[in-house]
PDB file of C-alpha atoms and ligand atoms in Angstrom:
ATOM      1  CA  MET A 135      78.928  97.486  82.777  1.00 47.00           C
ATOM      2  CA  SER A 136      80.408  99.050  85.882  1.00 54.00           C
ATOM      3  CA  ALA A 137      83.866 100.576  85.482  1.00 84.00           C
ATOM      4  CA  ILE A 138      84.910  99.174  88.862  1.00 95.00           C
ATOM      5  CA  PRO A 139      84.915  95.392  89.204  1.00 97.00           C
ATOM      6  CA  ALA A 140      83.051  94.290  92.325  1.00 98.00           C
ATOM      7  CA  HIS A 141      85.329  91.287  92.889  1.00 98.00           C
ATOM      8  CA  VAL A 142      89.022  91.181  91.986  1.00 98.00           C
ATOM      9  CA  GLY A 143      91.183  88.090  92.435  1.00 99.00           C
ATOM     10  CA  ILE A 144      94.977  88.306  92.430  1.00 99.00           C
ATOM     11  CA  ILE A 145      97.515  85.591  91.693  1.00 98.00           C
ATOM     12  CA  MET A 146     100.496  87.136  93.465  1.00 98.00           C
ATOM     13  CA  ASP A 147     103.388  85.612  91.548  1.00 98.00           C
ATOM     14  CA  GLY A 148     107.103  86.316  91.266  1.00 98.00           C
ATOM     15  CA  ASN A 149     108.332  86.753  94.847  1.00 98.00           C
ATOM     16  CA  GLY A 150     111.053  84.146  94.301  1.00 98.00           C
ATOM     17  CA  ARG A 151     112.209  85.632  90.980  1.00 98.00           C
ATOM     18  CA  TRP A 152     112.210  89.119  92.484  1.00 98.00           C
ATOM     19  CA  ALA A 153     114.614  87.880  95.167  1.00 98.00           C
ATOM     20  CA  ARG A 154     116.808  85.896  92.763  1.00 98.00           C
ATOM     21  CA  GLN A 155     117.202  88.946  90.511  1.00 98.00           C
ATOM     22  CA  ARG A 156     118.723  90.715  93.521  1.00 98.00           C
ATOM     23  CA  GLY A 157     120.827  87.797  94.725  1.00 98.00           C
ATOM     24  CA  GLN A 158     118.641  87.497  97.821  1.00 98.00           C
ATOM     25  CA  LEU A 159     116.871  84.613  99.512  1.00 98.00           C
ATOM     26  CA  ARG A 160     113.370  83.663  98.355  1.00 97.00           C
ATOM     27  CA  THR A 161     112.111  84.573 101.815  1.00 97.00           C
ATOM     28  CA  GLN A 162     113.148  88.195 101.205  1.00 98.00           C
ATOM     29  CA  GLY A 163     110.874  88.141  98.171  1.00 98.00           C
ATOM     30  CA  HIS A 164     107.969  86.965 100.319  1.00 98.00           C
ATOM     31  CA  LEU A 165     108.697  89.700 102.847  1.00 98.00           C
ATOM     32  CA  GLU A 166     108.477  92.309 100.077  1.00 98.00           C
ATOM     33  CA  GLY A 167     105.430  90.459  98.734  1.00 98.00           C
ATOM     34  CA  LEU A 168     103.690  91.034 102.041  1.00 97.00           C
ATOM     35  CA  LYS A 169     104.322  94.789 101.725  1.00 97.00           C
ATOM     36  CA  ALA A 170     102.832  94.692  98.231  1.00 98.00           C
ATOM     37  CA  ALA A 171      99.738  92.886  99.563  1.00 98.00           C
ATOM     38  CA  LYS A 172      99.218  95.619 102.165  1.00 97.00           C
ATOM     39  CA  ARG A 173      99.642  98.280  99.464  1.00 97.00           C
ATOM     40  CA  ILE A 174      97.135  96.660  97.151  1.00 98.00           C
ATOM     41  CA  VAL A 175      94.517  96.061  99.875  1.00 98.00           C
ATOM     42  CA  LYS A 176      94.618  99.834 100.496  1.00 97.00           C
ATOM     43  CA  ALA A 177      94.485 100.633  96.773  1.00 98.00           C
ATOM     44  CA  ALA A 178      91.549  98.269  96.232  1.00 98.00           C
ATOM     45  CA  SER A 179      89.635  99.676  99.179  1.00 97.00           C
ATOM     46  CA  GLU A 180      90.216 103.251  97.960  1.00 97.00           C
ATOM     47  CA  ALA A 181      89.159 102.310  94.432  1.00 97.00           C
ATOM     48  CA  GLY A 182      85.805 101.003  95.672  1.00 97.00           C
ATOM     49  CA  VAL A 183      86.373  97.293  95.048  1.00 98.00           C
ATOM     50  CA  SER A 184      83.975  95.260  97.228  1.00 98.00           C
ATOM     51  CA  TYR A 185      85.792  91.896  97.329  1.00 98.00           C
ATOM     52  CA  LEU A 186      89.496  91.157  96.934  1.00 98.00           C
ATOM     53  CA  THR A 187      90.689  87.539  96.862  1.00 99.00           C
ATOM     54  CA  LEU A 188      94.443  87.073  97.374  1.00 98.00           C
ATOM     55  CA  TYR A 189      95.940  83.740  96.302  1.00 98.00           C
ATOM     56  CA  THR A 190      98.292  83.433  99.256  1.00 98.00           C
ATOM     57  CA  PHE A 191      99.085  79.718  99.523  1.00 98.00           C
ATOM     58  CA  SER A 192      97.870  76.966  97.232  1.00 98.00           C
ATOM     59  CA  THR A 193      97.202  73.301  97.944  1.00 98.00           C
ATOM     60  CA  GLU A 194     100.290  72.660  95.775  1.00 98.00           C
ATOM     61  CA  ASN A 195     102.582  75.058  97.662  1.00 98.00           C
ATOM     62  CA  TRP A 196     103.246  72.408 100.358  1.00 98.00           C
ATOM     63  CA  LYS A 197     105.733  70.897  97.890  1.00 98.00           C
ATOM     64  CA  ARG A 198     108.125  73.769  98.605  1.00 97.00           C
ATOM     65  CA  ALA A 199     111.054  73.459 101.021  1.00 97.00           C
ATOM     66  CA  ALA A 200     109.866  73.139 104.636  1.00 98.00           C
ATOM     67  CA  ASP A 201     111.630  76.323 105.724  1.00 97.00           C
ATOM     68  CA  GLU A 202     110.002  78.355 102.948  1.00 98.00           C
ATOM     69  CA  VAL A 203     106.558  76.995 103.889  1.00 98.00           C
ATOM     70  CA  ALA A 204     107.201  77.817 107.553  1.00 98.00           C
ATOM     71  CA  PHE A 205     108.322  81.324 106.598  1.00 98.00           C
ATOM     72  CA  ILE A 206     105.181  81.995 104.544  1.00 98.00           C
ATOM     73  CA  MET A 207     102.961  80.691 107.367  1.00 98.00           C
ATOM     74  CA  ALA A 208     104.759  82.983 109.835  1.00 97.00           C
ATOM     75  CA  LEU A 209     104.150  85.903 107.445  1.00 97.00           C
ATOM     76  CA  VAL A 210     100.462  85.068 107.269  1.00 97.00           C
ATOM     77  CA  LYS A 211     100.304  85.101 111.060  1.00 96.00           C
ATOM     78  CA  GLN A 212     102.168  88.400 111.191  1.00 94.00           C
ATOM     79  CA  TYR A 213      99.822  89.815 108.564  1.00 95.00           C
ATOM     80  CA  LEU A 214      96.676  88.729 110.401  1.00 95.00           C
ATOM     81  CA  ARG A 215      97.905  90.202 113.686  1.00 93.00           C
ATOM     82  CA  GLY A 216      99.632  93.309 112.346  1.00 93.00           C
ATOM     83  CA  GLU A 217      96.869  94.507 110.037  1.00 93.00           C
ATOM     84  CA  LEU A 218      93.921  94.082 112.372  1.00 92.00           C
ATOM     85  CA  ASP A 219      93.906  97.747 113.427  1.00 93.00           C
ATOM     86  CA  PHE A 220      93.948  98.814 109.800  1.00 94.00           C
ATOM     87  CA  TYR A 221      91.070  96.441 109.087  1.00 95.00           C
ATOM     88  CA  ARG A 222      89.092  97.771 112.028  1.00 94.00           C
ATOM     89  CA  GLU A 223      89.679 101.398 111.033  1.00 95.00           C
ATOM     90  CA  ASN A 224      88.583 100.707 107.479  1.00 95.00           C
ATOM     91  CA  ARG A 225      85.741  98.313 108.421  1.00 97.00           C
ATOM     92  CA  ILE A 226      87.345  95.621 106.243  1.00 97.00           C
ATOM     93  CA  ARG A 227      86.163  92.053 106.692  1.00 98.00           C
ATOM     94  CA  ILE A 228      88.613  89.152 106.441  1.00 98.00           C
ATOM     95  CA  ARG A 229      87.450  85.823 105.063  1.00 98.00           C
ATOM     96  CA  HIS A 230      89.056  82.563 104.104  1.00 98.00           C
ATOM     97  CA  ALA A 231      88.865  80.388 101.007  1.00 98.00           C
ATOM     98  CA  GLY A 232      90.465  76.962 101.123  1.00 98.00           C
ATOM     99  CA  ASP A 233      90.726  73.941 103.370  1.00 98.00           C
ATOM    100  CA  ALA A 234      91.204  75.246 106.918  1.00 98.00           C
ATOM    101  CA  GLY A 235      91.509  71.652 108.167  1.00 97.00           C
ATOM    102  CA  GLY A 236      94.812  71.257 106.300  1.00 97.00           C
ATOM    103  CA  LEU A 237      96.439  74.354 107.821  1.00 98.00           C
ATOM    104  CA  PRO A 238      98.754  74.253 110.853  1.00 97.00           C
ATOM    105  CA  ALA A 239      96.510  74.549 113.940  1.00 97.00           C
ATOM    106  CA  ASP A 240      97.907  77.926 115.040  1.00 96.00           C
ATOM    107  CA  ILE A 241      97.356  79.481 111.599  1.00 97.00           C
ATOM    108  CA  ALA A 242      93.831  78.062 111.367  1.00 97.00           C
ATOM    109  CA  LYS A 243      93.074  79.530 114.808  1.00 97.00           C
ATOM    110  CA  GLU A 244      94.526  82.938 113.915  1.00 96.00           C
ATOM    111  CA  LEU A 245      92.559  82.985 110.683  1.00 97.00           C
ATOM    112  CA  ARG A 246      89.330  81.942 112.397  1.00 97.00           C
ATOM    113  CA  GLU A 247      89.766  84.687 115.001  1.00 96.00           C
ATOM    114  CA  ALA A 248      90.513  87.368 112.377  1.00 96.00           C
ATOM    115  CA  CYS A 249      87.410  86.304 110.427  1.00 97.00           C
ATOM    116  CA  GLU A 250      85.297  86.374 113.596  1.00 97.00           C
ATOM    117  CA  ASP A 251      86.694  89.735 114.769  1.00 96.00           C
ATOM    118  CA  THR A 252      85.875  91.405 111.460  1.00 97.00           C
ATOM    119  CA  CYS A 253      82.692  89.555 110.459  1.00 97.00           C
ATOM    120  CA  GLY A 254      80.427  92.509 111.264  1.00 97.00           C
ATOM    121  CA  PHE A 255      82.348  94.963 109.067  1.00 97.00           C
ATOM    122  CA  THR A 256      80.557  96.121 105.964  1.00 97.00           C
ATOM    123  CA  GLY A 257      83.487  97.644 104.040  1.00 97.00           C
ATOM    124  CA  MET A 258      85.582  95.732 101.528  1.00 98.00           C
ATOM    125  CA  GLN A 259      86.016  92.003 102.066  1.00 98.00           C
ATOM    126  CA  VAL A 260      89.499  90.532 101.763  1.00 98.00           C
ATOM    127  CA  ILE A 261      89.424  86.808 101.090  1.00 98.00           C
ATOM    128  CA  LEU A 262      92.689  85.050 101.865  1.00 98.00           C
ATOM    129  CA  ALA A 263      92.984  81.961  99.686  1.00 98.00           C
ATOM    130  CA  LEU A 264      95.120  79.813 101.984  1.00 98.00           C
ATOM    131  CA  ASN A 265      95.624  76.115 101.399  1.00 98.00           C
ATOM    132  CA  TYR A 266      93.361  76.809  98.462  1.00 98.00           C
ATOM    133  CA  GLY A 267      93.038  74.898  95.213  1.00 98.00           C
ATOM    134  CA  GLY A 268      90.172  75.269  92.754  1.00 98.00           C
ATOM    135  CA  ARG A 269      89.958  71.520  92.179  1.00 98.00           C
ATOM    136  CA  ASP A 270      90.158  70.855  95.908  1.00 98.00           C
ATOM    137  CA  GLU A 271      87.325  73.334  96.538  1.00 98.00           C
ATOM    138  CA  ILE A 272      85.142  71.584  93.957  1.00 98.00           C
ATOM    139  CA  ILE A 273      85.913  68.128  95.371  1.00 98.00           C
ATOM    140  CA  ARG A 274      85.208  69.308  98.933  1.00 98.00           C
ATOM    141  CA  GLY A 275      81.975  70.810  97.610  1.00 96.00           C
ATOM    142  CA  ILE A 276      80.960  67.504  96.018  1.00 93.00           C
ATOM    143  CA  ARG A 277      81.672  65.720  99.311  1.00 93.00           C
ATOM    144  CA  LYS A 278      79.445  68.205 101.212  1.00 93.00           C
ATOM    145  CA  LEU A 279      76.698  67.778  98.641  1.00 91.00           C
ATOM    146  CA  LEU A 280      76.866  63.974  98.798  1.00 88.00           C
ATOM    147  CA  ALA A 281      76.849  64.003 102.599  1.00 89.00           C
ATOM    148  CA  GLU A 282      73.790  66.248 102.588  1.00 86.00           C
ATOM    149  CA  ARG A 283      71.974  64.094 100.080  1.00 82.00           C
ATOM    150  CA  ALA A 284      72.931  60.788 101.651  1.00 79.00           C
ATOM    151  CA  GLY A 285      69.497  60.674 103.224  1.00 71.00           C
ATOM    152  CA  GLY A 286      67.982  60.884  99.751  1.00 70.00           C
ATOM    153  CA  GLY A 287      67.490  64.387  98.397  1.00 66.00           C
ATOM    154  CA  PRO A 288      66.494  65.658  94.978  1.00 64.00           C
ATOM    155  CA  GLY A 289      68.610  63.912  92.358  1.00 75.00           C
ATOM    156  CA  GLU A 290      69.138  66.790  89.978  1.00 81.00           C
ATOM    157  CA  ILE A 291      72.177  69.045  90.402  1.00 84.00           C
ATOM    158  CA  ARG A 292      72.155  72.380  88.627  1.00 87.00           C
ATOM    159  CA  GLU A 293      74.986  74.946  88.493  1.00 89.00           C
ATOM    160  CA  ALA A 294      73.083  77.283  90.807  1.00 87.00           C
ATOM    161  CA  ASP A 295      72.613  74.440  93.349  1.00 86.00           C
ATOM    162  CA  PHE A 296      76.299  73.619  93.383  1.00 93.00           C
ATOM    163  CA  ARG A 297      77.378  77.151  94.274  1.00 94.00           C
ATOM    164  CA  ARG A 298      75.998  76.509  97.765  1.00 93.00           C
ATOM    165  CA  TYR A 299      78.799  74.016  98.398  1.00 96.00           C
ATOM    166  CA  LEU A 300      81.676  76.311  97.502  1.00 98.00           C
ATOM    167  CA  ASP A 301      83.795  77.885 100.246  1.00 98.00           C
ATOM    168  CA  ASN A 302      82.039  81.288 100.133  1.00 98.00           C
ATOM    169  CA  PRO A 303      78.719  80.781  98.351  1.00 97.00           C
ATOM    170  CA  ASP A 304      77.510  84.333  98.943  1.00 97.00           C
ATOM    171  CA  LEU A 305      80.414  85.990  97.103  1.00 98.00           C
ATOM    172  CA  PRO A 306      79.867  87.175  93.552  1.00 98.00           C
ATOM    173  CA  ASP A 307      82.150  85.576  90.954  1.00 98.00           C
ATOM    174  CA  PRO A 308      85.383  87.480  90.352  1.00 98.00           C
ATOM    175  CA  ASP A 309      85.019  89.996  87.542  1.00 98.00           C
ATOM    176  CA  LEU A 310      88.742  90.506  87.127  1.00 98.00           C
ATOM    177  CA  ILE A 311      91.708  88.266  87.888  1.00 98.00           C
ATOM    178  CA  ILE A 312      95.117  89.906  87.957  1.00 98.00           C
ATOM    179  CA  ARG A 313      98.264  87.831  87.685  1.00 98.00           C
ATOM    180  CA  THR A 314     101.772  89.178  88.129  1.00 98.00           C
ATOM    181  CA  ALA A 315     105.144  87.934  86.826  1.00 98.00           C
ATOM    182  CA  GLY A 316     103.915  87.430  83.281  1.00 98.00           C
ATOM    183  CA  GLU A 317     102.598  83.863  83.523  1.00 96.00           C
ATOM    184  CA  MET A 318      99.543  83.051  81.396  1.00 97.00           C
ATOM    185  CA  ARG A 319      97.869  80.378  83.489  1.00 97.00           C
ATOM    186  CA  THR A 320      95.178  79.951  86.115  1.00 97.00           C
ATOM    187  CA  SER A 321      97.255  77.736  88.468  1.00 98.00           C
ATOM    188  CA  ASN A 322      94.126  76.212  90.037  1.00 98.00           C
ATOM    189  CA  PHE A 323      92.763  79.596  91.205  1.00 98.00           C
ATOM    190  CA  LEU A 324      88.974  80.065  91.494  1.00 98.00           C
ATOM    191  CA  LEU A 325      88.274  77.475  88.785  1.00 98.00           C
ATOM    192  CA  TRP A 326      84.518  77.433  89.282  1.00 98.00           C
ATOM    193  CA  GLU A 327      84.022  81.082  90.199  1.00 98.00           C
ATOM    194  CA  GLY A 328      86.426  82.480  87.611  1.00 98.00           C
ATOM    195  CA  ALA A 329      84.712  80.893  84.599  1.00 97.00           C
ATOM    196  CA  TYR A 330      83.904  84.305  83.108  1.00 96.00           C
ATOM    197  CA  ALA A 331      86.505  86.467  84.809  1.00 97.00           C
ATOM    198  CA  GLU A 332      88.503  88.883  82.707  1.00 97.00           C
ATOM    199  CA  TYR A 333      92.248  88.250  83.041  1.00 98.00           C
ATOM    200  CA  TRP A 334      94.910  90.941  83.233  1.00 98.00           C
ATOM    201  CA  VAL A 335      98.559  89.939  83.391  1.00 98.00           C
ATOM    202  CA  SER A 336     101.375  92.208  84.538  1.00 98.00           C
ATOM    203  CA  GLU A 337     105.000  91.528  83.679  1.00 98.00           C
ATOM    204  CA  LYS A 338     106.042  92.919  87.050  1.00 98.00           C
ATOM    205  CA  PHE A 339     106.999  90.632  89.906  1.00 98.00           C
ATOM    206  CA  TRP A 340     104.521  90.850  92.787  1.00 98.00           C
ATOM    207  CA  PRO A 341     106.838  92.785  95.175  1.00 98.00           C
ATOM    208  CA  ASP A 342     107.106  95.530  92.525  1.00 98.00           C
ATOM    209  CA  PHE A 343     103.359  95.760  91.906  1.00 98.00           C
ATOM    210  CA  THR A 344     102.043  99.219  92.847  1.00 98.00           C
ATOM    211  CA  GLY A 345      98.716 100.896  93.494  1.00 98.00           C
ATOM    212  CA  ASP A 346      99.062 102.554  90.078  1.00 98.00           C
ATOM    213  CA  ASP A 347      99.499  99.129  88.427  1.00 98.00           C
ATOM    214  CA  PHE A 348      96.334  98.016  90.176  1.00 98.00           C
ATOM    215  CA  LYS A 349      94.506 101.114  88.906  1.00 98.00           C
ATOM    216  CA  ALA A 350      95.794 100.409  85.378  1.00 97.00           C
ATOM    217  CA  ALA A 351      94.257  96.925  85.585  1.00 98.00           C
ATOM    218  CA  LEU A 352      90.931  98.404  86.691  1.00 98.00           C
ATOM    219  CA  ALA A 353      91.048 100.929  83.837  1.00 96.00           C
ATOM    220  CA  GLN A 354      91.687  98.131  81.311  1.00 96.00           C
ATOM    221  CA  PHE A 355      88.827  96.150  82.787  1.00 96.00           C
ATOM    222  CA  GLY A 356      86.521  99.145  82.259  1.00 92.00           C
ATOM    223  CA  LYS A 357      87.195  98.918  78.507  1.00 90.00           C
ATOM    224  CA  ARG A 358      86.512  95.196  78.153  1.00 88.00           C
ATOM    225  CA  GLU A 359      83.284  93.950  76.661  1.00 85.00           C
ATOM    226  CA  ARG A 360      82.013  90.931  78.594  1.00 81.00           C
ATOM    227  CA  ARG A 361      79.812  88.656  76.577  1.00 80.00           C
ATOM    228  CA  TYR A 362      79.475  85.531  78.768  1.00 83.00           C
ATOM    229  CA  GLY A 363      79.359  83.407  75.650  1.00 84.00           C
ATOM    230  CA  GLY A 364      76.885  85.691  73.877  1.00 85.00           C
ATOM    231  CA  ALA A 365      77.451  87.434  70.547  1.00 80.00           C
ATOM    232  CA  ASN A 366      79.057  90.836  69.906  1.00 70.00           C
ATOM    233  CA  SER A 367      76.662  93.728  70.498  1.00 60.00           C
TER     234      SER A 367
HETATM  235  C1  FPP B  89     104.304  83.813  94.840  1.00 66.22           C
HETATM  236  O1  FPP B  89     105.635  83.962  94.436  1.00 66.22           O
HETATM  237  C2  FPP B  89     104.204  83.901  96.282  1.00 66.22           C
HETATM  238  C3  FPP B  89     103.645  82.995  97.135  1.00 66.22           C
HETATM  239  C4  FPP B  89     102.949  81.777  96.680  1.00 66.22           C
HETATM  240  C5  FPP B  89     103.794  83.190  98.581  1.00 66.22           C
HETATM  241  C6  FPP B  89     102.714  83.882  99.370  1.00 66.22           C
HETATM  242  C7  FPP B  89     102.527  85.336  99.219  1.00 66.22           C
HETATM  243  C8  FPP B  89     103.014  86.285 100.037  1.00 66.22           C
HETATM  244  C9  FPP B  89     103.986  86.022 101.129  1.00 66.22           C
HETATM  245  C10 FPP B  89     102.588  87.702  99.885  1.00 66.22           C
HETATM  246  C11 FPP B  89     101.262  88.051 100.518  1.00 66.22           C
HETATM  247  C12 FPP B  89     101.001  87.570 101.878  1.00 66.22           C
HETATM  248  C13 FPP B  89      99.843  87.723 102.589  1.00 66.22           C
HETATM  249  C14 FPP B  89      99.762  87.166 103.954  1.00 66.22           C
HETATM  250  C15 FPP B  89      98.634  88.393 102.084  1.00 66.22           C
HETATM  251  P1  FPP B  89     106.554  82.691  94.111  1.00 66.22           P
HETATM  252  O2  FPP B  89     107.274  82.302  95.338  1.00 66.22           O
HETATM  253  O3  FPP B  89     105.694  81.630  93.502  1.00 66.22           O
HETATM  254  O4  FPP B  89     107.525  83.317  93.062  1.00 66.22           O
HETATM  255  P2  FPP B  89     108.358  82.600  91.909  1.00 66.22           P
HETATM  256  O5  FPP B  89     107.334  81.977  90.978  1.00 66.22           O
HETATM  257  O6  FPP B  89     109.110  83.711  91.275  1.00 66.22           O
HETATM  258  O7  FPP B  89     109.246  81.570  92.556  1.00 66.22           O
END
């Protein structure tokens, strides 16, 4: 298998705990989390990763305090605007996973424009999972499939058919999913696509996560034997 995973997903966790440890507001943790995201996009691009999915805001994150939600949305906007030159220089394409219809209109517009502006770039693809939930993606996929077949299509549904109804059907499944802050759970991230992903968990909080930590995850991945349910070789 290739030493470099083509598609890496990251559950960026621990911004709040990072801030609490320092007696700071949670928002300060998100601000530092944004810096970490920029760092890791660069590290991933340099390492030769083709697709990087960042779990930025889940369908469950709306339960947080309104001011925290507003702060994160403002950061997303700042990120999309502020990083565009970097994306252009590095031919990086921005994409979205999640329900754009449930995002504030200005964020959805900003995201749509960033995706359009960069859609011709053939370098790494950065997929922002925003208002994303794995279950939600599957349910939205089922709705699309039912709508398409309402006129009476073929009755059988195979795994390969269903992929077409996911948010980004052309993307390969993630090979590696990194999670920070030591939690051992999927938290509704890429449920369908991540069925055979290798997981790598760091004890570090996301704002402390460095390019070297990212490289360490890639190195670990290179040593894993992936069997996809098959037997040991
Ligand atoms: C996870 O930490 C952080 C989030 C869900 C917030 C979103 C992420 C960022 C602001 C960084 C990257 C941003 C962009 C635009 C790429 P948490 O708040 O769940 O931490 P906790 O579990 O310690 O409370």
